[in-house]
Coordinates of C-alpha atoms and ligand atoms in Angstrom, one line a residue:
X245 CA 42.6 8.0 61.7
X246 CA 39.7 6.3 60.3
X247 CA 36.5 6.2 62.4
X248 CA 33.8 3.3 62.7
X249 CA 31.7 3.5 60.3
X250 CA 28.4 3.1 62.1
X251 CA 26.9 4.8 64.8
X252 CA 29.0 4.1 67.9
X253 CA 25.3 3.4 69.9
X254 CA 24.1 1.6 67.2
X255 CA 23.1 -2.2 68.1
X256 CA 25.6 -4.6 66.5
X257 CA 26.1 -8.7 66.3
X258 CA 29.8 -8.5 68.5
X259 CA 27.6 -6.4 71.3
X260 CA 27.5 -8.8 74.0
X261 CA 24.2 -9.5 76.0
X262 CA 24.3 -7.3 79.4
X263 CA 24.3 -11.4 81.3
X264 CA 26.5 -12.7 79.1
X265 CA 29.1 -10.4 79.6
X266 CA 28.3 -10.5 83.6
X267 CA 29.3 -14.2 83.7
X268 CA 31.9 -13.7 81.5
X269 CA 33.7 -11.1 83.7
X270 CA 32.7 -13.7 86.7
X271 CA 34.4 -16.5 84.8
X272 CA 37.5 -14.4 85.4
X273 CA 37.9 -14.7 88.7
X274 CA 38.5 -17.4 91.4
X275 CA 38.2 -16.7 95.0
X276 CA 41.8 -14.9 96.7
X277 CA 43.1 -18.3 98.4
X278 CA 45.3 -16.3 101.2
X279 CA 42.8 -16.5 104.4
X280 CA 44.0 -14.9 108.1
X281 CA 42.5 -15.5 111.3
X282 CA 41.2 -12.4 112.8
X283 CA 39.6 -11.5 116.2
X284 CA 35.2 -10.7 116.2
X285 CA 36.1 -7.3 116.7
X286 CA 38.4 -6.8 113.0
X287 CA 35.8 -9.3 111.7
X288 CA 33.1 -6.9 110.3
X289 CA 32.9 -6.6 106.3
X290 CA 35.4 -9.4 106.6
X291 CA 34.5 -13.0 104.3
X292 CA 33.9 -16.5 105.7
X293 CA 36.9 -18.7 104.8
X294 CA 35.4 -21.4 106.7
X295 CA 32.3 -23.2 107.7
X296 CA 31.4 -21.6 111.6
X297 CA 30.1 -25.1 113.7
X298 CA 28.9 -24.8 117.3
X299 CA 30.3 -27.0 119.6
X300 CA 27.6 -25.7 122.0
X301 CA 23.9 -25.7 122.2
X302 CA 22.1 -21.8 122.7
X303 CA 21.1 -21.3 124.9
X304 CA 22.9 -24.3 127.1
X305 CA 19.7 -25.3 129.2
X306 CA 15.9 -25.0 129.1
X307 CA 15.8 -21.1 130.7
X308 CA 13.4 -18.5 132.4
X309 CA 12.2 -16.0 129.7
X310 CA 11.1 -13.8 132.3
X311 CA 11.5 -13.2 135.9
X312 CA 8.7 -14.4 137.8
X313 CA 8.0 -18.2 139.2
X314 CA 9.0 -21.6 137.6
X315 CA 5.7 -23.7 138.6
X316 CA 4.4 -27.2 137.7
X317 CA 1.9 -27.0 135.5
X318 CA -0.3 -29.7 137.0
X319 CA 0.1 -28.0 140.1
X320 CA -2.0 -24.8 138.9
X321 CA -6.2 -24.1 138.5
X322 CA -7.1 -23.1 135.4
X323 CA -9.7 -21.0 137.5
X324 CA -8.9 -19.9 140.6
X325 CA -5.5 -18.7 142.3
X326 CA -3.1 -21.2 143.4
X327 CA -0.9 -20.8 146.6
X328 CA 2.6 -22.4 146.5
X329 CA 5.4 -22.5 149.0
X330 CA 8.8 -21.0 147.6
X331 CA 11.2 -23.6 148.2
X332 CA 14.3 -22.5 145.4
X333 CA 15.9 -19.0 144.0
X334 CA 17.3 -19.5 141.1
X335 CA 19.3 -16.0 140.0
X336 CA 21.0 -16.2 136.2
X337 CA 23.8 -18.1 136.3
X338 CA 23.4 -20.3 138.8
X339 CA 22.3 -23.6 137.9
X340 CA 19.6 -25.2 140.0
X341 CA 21.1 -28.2 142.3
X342 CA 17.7 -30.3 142.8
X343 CA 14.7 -30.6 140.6
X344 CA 11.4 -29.1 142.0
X345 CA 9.3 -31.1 143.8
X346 CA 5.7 -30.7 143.3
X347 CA 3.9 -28.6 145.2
X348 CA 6.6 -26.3 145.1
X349 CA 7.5 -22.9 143.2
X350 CA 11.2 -21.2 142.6
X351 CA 11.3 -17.7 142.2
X352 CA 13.5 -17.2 139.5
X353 CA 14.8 -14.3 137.0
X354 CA 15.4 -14.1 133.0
X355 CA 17.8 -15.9 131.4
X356 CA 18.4 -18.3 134.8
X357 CA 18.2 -21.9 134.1
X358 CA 14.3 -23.9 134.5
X359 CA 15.2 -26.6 137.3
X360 CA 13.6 -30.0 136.4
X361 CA 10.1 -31.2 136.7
X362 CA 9.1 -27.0 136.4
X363 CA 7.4 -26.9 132.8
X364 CA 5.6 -23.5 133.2
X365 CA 7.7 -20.0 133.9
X366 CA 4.5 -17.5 135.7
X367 CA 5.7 -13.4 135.0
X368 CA 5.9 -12.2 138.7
X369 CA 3.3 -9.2 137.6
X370 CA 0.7 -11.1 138.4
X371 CA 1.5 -13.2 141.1
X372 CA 1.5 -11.8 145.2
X373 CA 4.1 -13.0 147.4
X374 CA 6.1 -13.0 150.4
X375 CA 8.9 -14.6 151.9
X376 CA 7.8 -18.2 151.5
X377 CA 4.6 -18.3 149.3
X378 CA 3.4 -17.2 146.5
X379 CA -0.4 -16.8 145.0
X380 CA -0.5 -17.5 141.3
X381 CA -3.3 -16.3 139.0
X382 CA -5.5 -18.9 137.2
X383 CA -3.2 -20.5 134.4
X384 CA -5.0 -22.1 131.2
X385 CA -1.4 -22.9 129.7
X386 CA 1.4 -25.3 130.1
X387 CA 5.0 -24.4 129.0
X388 CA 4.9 -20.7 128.7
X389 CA 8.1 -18.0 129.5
X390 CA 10.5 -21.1 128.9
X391 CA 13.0 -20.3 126.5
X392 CA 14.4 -23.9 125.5
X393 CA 17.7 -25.2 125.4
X394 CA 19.3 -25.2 121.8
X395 CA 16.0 -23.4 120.3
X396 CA 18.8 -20.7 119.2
X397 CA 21.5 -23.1 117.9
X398 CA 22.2 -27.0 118.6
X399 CA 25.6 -28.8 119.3
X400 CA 27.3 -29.9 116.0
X401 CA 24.6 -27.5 114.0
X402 CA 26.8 -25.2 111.1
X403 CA 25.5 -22.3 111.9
X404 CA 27.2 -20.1 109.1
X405 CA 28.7 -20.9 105.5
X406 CA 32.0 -20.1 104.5
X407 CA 31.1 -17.5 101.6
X408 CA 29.4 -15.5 104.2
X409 CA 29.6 -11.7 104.7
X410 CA 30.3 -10.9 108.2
X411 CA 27.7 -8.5 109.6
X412 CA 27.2 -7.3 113.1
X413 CA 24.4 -10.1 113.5
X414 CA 26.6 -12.6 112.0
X415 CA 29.8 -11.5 114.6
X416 CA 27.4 -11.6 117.6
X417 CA 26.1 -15.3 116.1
X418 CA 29.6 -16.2 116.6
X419 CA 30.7 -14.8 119.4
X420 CA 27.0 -16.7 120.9
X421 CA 28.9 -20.4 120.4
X422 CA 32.1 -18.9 121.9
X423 CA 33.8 -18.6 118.1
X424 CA 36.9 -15.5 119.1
X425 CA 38.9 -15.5 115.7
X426 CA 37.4 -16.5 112.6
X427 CA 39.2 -17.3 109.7
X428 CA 38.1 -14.5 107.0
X429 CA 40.1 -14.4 103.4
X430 CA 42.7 -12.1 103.2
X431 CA 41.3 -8.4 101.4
X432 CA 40.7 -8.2 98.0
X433 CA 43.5 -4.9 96.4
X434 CA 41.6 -2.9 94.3
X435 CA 43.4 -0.1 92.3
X436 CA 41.5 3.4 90.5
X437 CA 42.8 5.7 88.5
X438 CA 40.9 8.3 86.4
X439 CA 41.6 8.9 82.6
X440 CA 41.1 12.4 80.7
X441 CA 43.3 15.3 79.8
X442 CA 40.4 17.5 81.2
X443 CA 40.1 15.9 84.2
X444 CA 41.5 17.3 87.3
X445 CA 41.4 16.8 91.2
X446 CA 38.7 19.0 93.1
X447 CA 41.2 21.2 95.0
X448 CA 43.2 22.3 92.4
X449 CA 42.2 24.8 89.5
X450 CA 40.0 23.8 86.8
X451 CA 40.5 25.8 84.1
X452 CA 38.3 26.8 81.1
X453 CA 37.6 23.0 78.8
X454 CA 38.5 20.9 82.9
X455 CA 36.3 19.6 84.6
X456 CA 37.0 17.6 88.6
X457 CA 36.9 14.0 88.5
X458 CA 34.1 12.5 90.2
X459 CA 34.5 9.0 89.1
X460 CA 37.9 8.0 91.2
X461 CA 35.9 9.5 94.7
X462 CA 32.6 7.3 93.8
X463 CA 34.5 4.1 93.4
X464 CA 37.2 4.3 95.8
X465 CA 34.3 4.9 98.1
X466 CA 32.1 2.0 96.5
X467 CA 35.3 -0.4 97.1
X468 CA 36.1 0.6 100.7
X469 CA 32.8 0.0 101.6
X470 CA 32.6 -3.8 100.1
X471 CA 35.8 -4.3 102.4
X472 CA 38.3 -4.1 99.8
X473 CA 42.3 -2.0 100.5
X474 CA 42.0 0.4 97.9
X475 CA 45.1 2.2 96.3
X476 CA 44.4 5.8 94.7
X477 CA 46.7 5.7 91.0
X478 CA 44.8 9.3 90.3
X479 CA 44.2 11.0 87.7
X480 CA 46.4 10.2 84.2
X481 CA 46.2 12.0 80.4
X482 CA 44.8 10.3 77.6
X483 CA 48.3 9.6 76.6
X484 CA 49.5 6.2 75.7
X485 CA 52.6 6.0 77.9
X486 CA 51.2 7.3 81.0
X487 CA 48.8 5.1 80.7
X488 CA 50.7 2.0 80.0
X489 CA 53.3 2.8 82.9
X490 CA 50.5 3.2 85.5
X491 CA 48.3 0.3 84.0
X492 CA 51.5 -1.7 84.6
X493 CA 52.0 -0.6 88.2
X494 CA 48.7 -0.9 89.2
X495 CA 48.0 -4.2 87.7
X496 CA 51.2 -5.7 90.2
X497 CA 49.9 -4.4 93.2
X498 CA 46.3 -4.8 92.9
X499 CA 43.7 -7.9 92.0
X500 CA 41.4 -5.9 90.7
X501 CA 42.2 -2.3 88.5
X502 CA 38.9 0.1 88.1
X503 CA 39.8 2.8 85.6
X504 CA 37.3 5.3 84.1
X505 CA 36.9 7.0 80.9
X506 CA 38.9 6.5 78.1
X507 CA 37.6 2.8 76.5
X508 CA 35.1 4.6 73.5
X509 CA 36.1 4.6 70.0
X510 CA 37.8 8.0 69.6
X511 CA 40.9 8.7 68.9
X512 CA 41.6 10.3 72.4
X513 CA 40.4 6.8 73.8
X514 CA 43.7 5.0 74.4
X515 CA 42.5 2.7 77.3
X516 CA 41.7 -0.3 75.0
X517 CA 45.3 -0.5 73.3
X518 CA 46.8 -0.2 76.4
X519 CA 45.1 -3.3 78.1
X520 CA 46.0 -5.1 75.1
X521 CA 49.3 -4.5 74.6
X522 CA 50.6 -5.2 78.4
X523 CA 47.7 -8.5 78.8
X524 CA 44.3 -9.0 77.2
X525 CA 40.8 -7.7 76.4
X526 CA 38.1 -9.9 76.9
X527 CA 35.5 -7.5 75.4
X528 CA 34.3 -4.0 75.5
X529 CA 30.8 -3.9 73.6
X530 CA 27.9 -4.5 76.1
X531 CA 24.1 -4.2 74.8
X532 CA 23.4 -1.7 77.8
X533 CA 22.5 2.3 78.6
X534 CA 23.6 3.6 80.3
X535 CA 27.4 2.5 80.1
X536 CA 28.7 0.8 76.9
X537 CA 31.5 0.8 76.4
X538 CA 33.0 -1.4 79.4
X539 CA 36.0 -2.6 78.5
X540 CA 37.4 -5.8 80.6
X541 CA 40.4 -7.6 80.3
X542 CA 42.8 -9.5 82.3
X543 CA 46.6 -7.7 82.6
X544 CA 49.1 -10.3 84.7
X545 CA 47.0 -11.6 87.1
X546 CA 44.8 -8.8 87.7
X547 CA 41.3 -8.4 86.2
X548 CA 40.8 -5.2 84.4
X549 CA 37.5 -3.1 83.9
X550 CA 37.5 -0.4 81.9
X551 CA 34.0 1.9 83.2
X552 CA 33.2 4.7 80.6
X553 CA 33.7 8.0 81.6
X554 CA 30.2 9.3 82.2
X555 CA 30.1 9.7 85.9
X556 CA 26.2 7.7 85.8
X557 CA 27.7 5.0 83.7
X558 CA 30.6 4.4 85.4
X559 CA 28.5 4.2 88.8
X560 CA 25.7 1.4 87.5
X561 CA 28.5 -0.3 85.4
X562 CA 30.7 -0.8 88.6
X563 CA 27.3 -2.0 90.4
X564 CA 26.0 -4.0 87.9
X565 CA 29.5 -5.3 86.3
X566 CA 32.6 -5.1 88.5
X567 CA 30.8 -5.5 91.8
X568 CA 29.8 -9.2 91.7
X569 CA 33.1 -10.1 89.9
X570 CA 35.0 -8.3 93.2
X571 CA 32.7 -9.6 95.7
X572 CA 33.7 -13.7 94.3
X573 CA 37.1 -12.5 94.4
X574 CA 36.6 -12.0 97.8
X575 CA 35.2 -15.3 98.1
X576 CA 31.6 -14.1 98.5
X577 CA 28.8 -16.8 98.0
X578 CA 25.9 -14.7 96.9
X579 CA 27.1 -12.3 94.5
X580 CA 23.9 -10.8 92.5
X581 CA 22.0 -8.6 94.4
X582 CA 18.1 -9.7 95.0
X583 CA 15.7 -7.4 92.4
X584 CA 12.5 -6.1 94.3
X585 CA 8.8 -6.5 91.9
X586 CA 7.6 -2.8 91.2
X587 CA 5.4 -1.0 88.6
X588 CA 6.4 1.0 86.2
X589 CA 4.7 4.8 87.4
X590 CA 5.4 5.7 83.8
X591 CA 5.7 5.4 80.1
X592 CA 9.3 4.9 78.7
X593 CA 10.7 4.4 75.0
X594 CA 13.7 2.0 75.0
X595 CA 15.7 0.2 72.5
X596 CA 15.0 -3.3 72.1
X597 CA 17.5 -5.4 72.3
X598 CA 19.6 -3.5 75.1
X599 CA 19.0 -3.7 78.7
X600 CA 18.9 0.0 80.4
X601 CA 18.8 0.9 83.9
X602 CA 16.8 4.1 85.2
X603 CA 17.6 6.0 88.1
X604 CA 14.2 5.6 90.3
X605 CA 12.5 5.7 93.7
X606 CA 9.5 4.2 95.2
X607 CA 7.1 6.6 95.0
X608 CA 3.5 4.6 96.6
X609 CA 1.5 1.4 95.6
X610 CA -0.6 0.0 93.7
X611 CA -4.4 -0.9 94.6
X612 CA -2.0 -4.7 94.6
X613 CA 0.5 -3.4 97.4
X614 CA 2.8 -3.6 94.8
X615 CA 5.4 -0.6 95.0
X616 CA 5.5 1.7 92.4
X617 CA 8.4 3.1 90.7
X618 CA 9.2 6.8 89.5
X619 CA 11.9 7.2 87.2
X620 CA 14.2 10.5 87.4
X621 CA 13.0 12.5 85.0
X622 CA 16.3 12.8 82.8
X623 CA 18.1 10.0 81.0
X624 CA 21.5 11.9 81.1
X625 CA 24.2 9.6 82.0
X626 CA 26.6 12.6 82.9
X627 CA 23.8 13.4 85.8
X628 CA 25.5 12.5 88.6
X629 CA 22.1 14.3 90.8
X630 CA 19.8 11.5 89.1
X631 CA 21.8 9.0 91.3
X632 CA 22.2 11.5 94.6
X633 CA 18.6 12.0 95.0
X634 CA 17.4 8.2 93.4
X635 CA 16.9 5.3 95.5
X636 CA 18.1 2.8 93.4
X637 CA 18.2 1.4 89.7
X638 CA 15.1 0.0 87.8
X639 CA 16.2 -3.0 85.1
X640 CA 14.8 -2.7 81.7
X641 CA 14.7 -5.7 80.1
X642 CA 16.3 -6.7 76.6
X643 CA 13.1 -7.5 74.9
X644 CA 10.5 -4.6 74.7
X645 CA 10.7 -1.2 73.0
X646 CA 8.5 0.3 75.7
X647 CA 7.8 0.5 79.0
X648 CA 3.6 1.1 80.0
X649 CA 2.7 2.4 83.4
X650 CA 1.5 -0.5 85.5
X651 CA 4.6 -3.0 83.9
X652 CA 6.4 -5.2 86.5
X653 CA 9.9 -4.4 86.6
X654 CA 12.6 -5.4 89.1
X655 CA 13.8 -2.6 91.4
X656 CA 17.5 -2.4 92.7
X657 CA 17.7 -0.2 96.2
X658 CA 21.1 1.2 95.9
X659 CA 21.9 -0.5 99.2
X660 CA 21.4 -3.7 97.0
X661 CA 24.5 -3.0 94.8
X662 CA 27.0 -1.3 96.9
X663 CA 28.6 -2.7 100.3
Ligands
AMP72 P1 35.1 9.3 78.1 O1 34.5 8.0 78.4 O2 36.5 9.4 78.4 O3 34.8 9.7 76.6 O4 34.4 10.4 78.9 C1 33.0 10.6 78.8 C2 32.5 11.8 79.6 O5 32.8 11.6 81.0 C3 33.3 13.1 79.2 O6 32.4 14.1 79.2 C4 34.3 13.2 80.3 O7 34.7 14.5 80.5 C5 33.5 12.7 81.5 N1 34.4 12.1 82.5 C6 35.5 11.3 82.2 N2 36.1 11.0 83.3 C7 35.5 11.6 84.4 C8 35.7 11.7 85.8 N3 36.7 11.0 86.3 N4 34.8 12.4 86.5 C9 33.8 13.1 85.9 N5 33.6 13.1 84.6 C10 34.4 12.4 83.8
MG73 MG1 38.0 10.7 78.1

């Protein structure tokens, strides 16, 4: 077996640029076309197949923000107390059936409809009154306590965009204009399996040279929670023919097939050969630390991505990499996850040339009010604790050799690149 010749980390011309190989992984994929209708309460996680348009206004009619009195406003001093028969009640729900007259004042309670010619909703905390009248306070202000028809959402308004990511807020915003089963698309199928003769499932022994697979448990778990059905292939040998036969397998079922481990250079890395001989690889050489090599290819008509087996590599490669790629498969619209400005709390030496993430947290800020960044102290991309007790991943950009305390640099909160 001949080996490379240079330095397997060394920097090289066919090393792709970290963005360049994101939006060539991106290029791979087109929205799944299969959609389903499904009712508000399966919708959560779920993706927008269609635009959401209100055939209703929210709320339906101008409407009492508190309970209290609905008043003319030209009725009322601005200095002195006002007495004013009570001619309506107007509970929620029940819409008025005359306007108010002036001279007159409806009780009335929160959320209830404002009867015409009342402008001005009075809280009833300061207001005395008995059966018939009421004594308002001095009132310098016209139109207050009236929550306005349509302020929410108008008639014929689209009030979310197919592409969207159903949320709690975004089920209740459709369930406001009376929307009961939205159209979502179907799931995306995601498929794992683990590579490594030493690798074995926590459970079972691990004998002296084993170690348990961490990998398959963080991305099954990353893929459930971006809504995808994930199927568990387990844990294979670095053997050719396993490999191939469950590569084959997987790649029917699923859309997506997340391996780890396996795509480097040596000769126990089989992964690579694999891909190629049952579809194609796209590339494997990424400018990045932690995590090159990623290996991604297409095999049938499932995308393939090949994370290395370093449990910290695999983890930001599958944020970074193979989560925007799943979440357009899905049909997502917004697919790169917004960077927060920090400072650098410290003083880093970097390659130029490569793009590296550090495992951080926010530690203060800045006389600015800019927050600062603290970077775990060790680089190691087997330390799966750097990511446990980090809040997120700080971007290094391509160009400088170092980093100085005080640098702006864009902060990732790990609830930015998972879900
Ligand atoms: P590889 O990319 O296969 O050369 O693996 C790189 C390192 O990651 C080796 O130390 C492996 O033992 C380790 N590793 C590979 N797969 C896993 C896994 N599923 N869980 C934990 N560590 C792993
Ligand atoms: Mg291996």
């Amino acid at each position: 077996m001949t080996r490379p010749a240079v330095d397997a980390f060394a920097l090289s011309a066919d090393m792709l640029p970290a963005d360049e190989a994101a939006a060539r992984l991106l290029d791979l994929v087109t929205p799944v076309a299969e959609t389903e209708r499904v009712p508000l309460v399966d919708a959560r996680g779920r993706v927008l197949a269609e635009d959401i348009v209100s055939d209703r206004n929210v709320p339906p009619h101008d409407n009492s923000a508190v309970d209290g009195y609905a008043v003319r406003f030209a009725d009322l001093s601005a200095e002195d107390e006002t007495r004013l028969p009570i001619t309506m009640r107007i509970p929620a729900g029940i819409v008025p059936d005359r306007p108010l007259a002036a001279g007159e004042a409806a009780r009335i309670f929160t959320g209830a409809p404002v009867p015409e010619g009342a402008d001005t909703i009075i809280p009833q905390e300061p207001c005395r009154a008995d059966d018939d009248t009421v004594v308002l306070p001095p009132v310098r202000k016209a139109g207050q306590n009236l929550r306005r028809k349509a302020e929410d959402i108008g008639a014929g308004d689209t009030i979310l965009a197919a592409g969207r990511r159903l949320r709690p807020a975004e089920i209740g915003f459709m369930a406001s204009v009376g929307v009961a089963e939205p159209l979502v698309r179907r799931r995306v199928r995601a498929a794992v399996f683990s590579t490594g003769t030493e690798v074995r499932d926590p459970g079972g022994d691990a004998p002296p040279g084993a170690i348990y697979d961490s990998n398959r448990f963080v991305l099954m778990g990353l893929l459930a929670d971006m809504g995808c059905d994930v199927s568990d292939y387990g844990i294979l040998p670095d053997d050719p023919a396993a490999l191939k036969d469950t590569l084959a397998r997987a790649s029917a079922e699923a859309d997506v097939v997340l391996t780890s481990g396996g795509v480097s250079t040596g000769e126990e890395d089989h992964v690579k050969p694999v891909v190629e001989d049952l579809g194609s690889l796209d590339f494997w050489r990424v400018a990045i630390r932690p995590g090159r090599p990623l290996a991604v290819g297409r095999v049938g008509n499932a995308v393939f991505v090949g994370l290395p087996g370093n449990p910290v590599a695999a983890f930001v490669c599958f944020c970074m990499f193979a989560r925007p790629m799943i979440l357009r498969r899905m049909g997502v619209a917004e697919v790169l996850p917004r960077p927060i400005p920090v400072r650098a709390g410290f003083a880093f030496k970097k390659r130029a040339g490569r793009r590296e993430w550090l495992r951080a947290s926010l530690t203060g800020r800045d006389e600015d009010g800019l927050p600062v960044a603290e970077r775990f102290p060790t680089e190691g991309s087997g330390i799966l604790r750097s990511v446990v007790v980090s809040e997120g991943l700080l971007t290094l950009p391509e160009e400088p050799s170092a980093i100085a305390p005080g640098d702006v640099l864009e902060f990732l909160p790990f609830e930015r690149l998972t879900g």
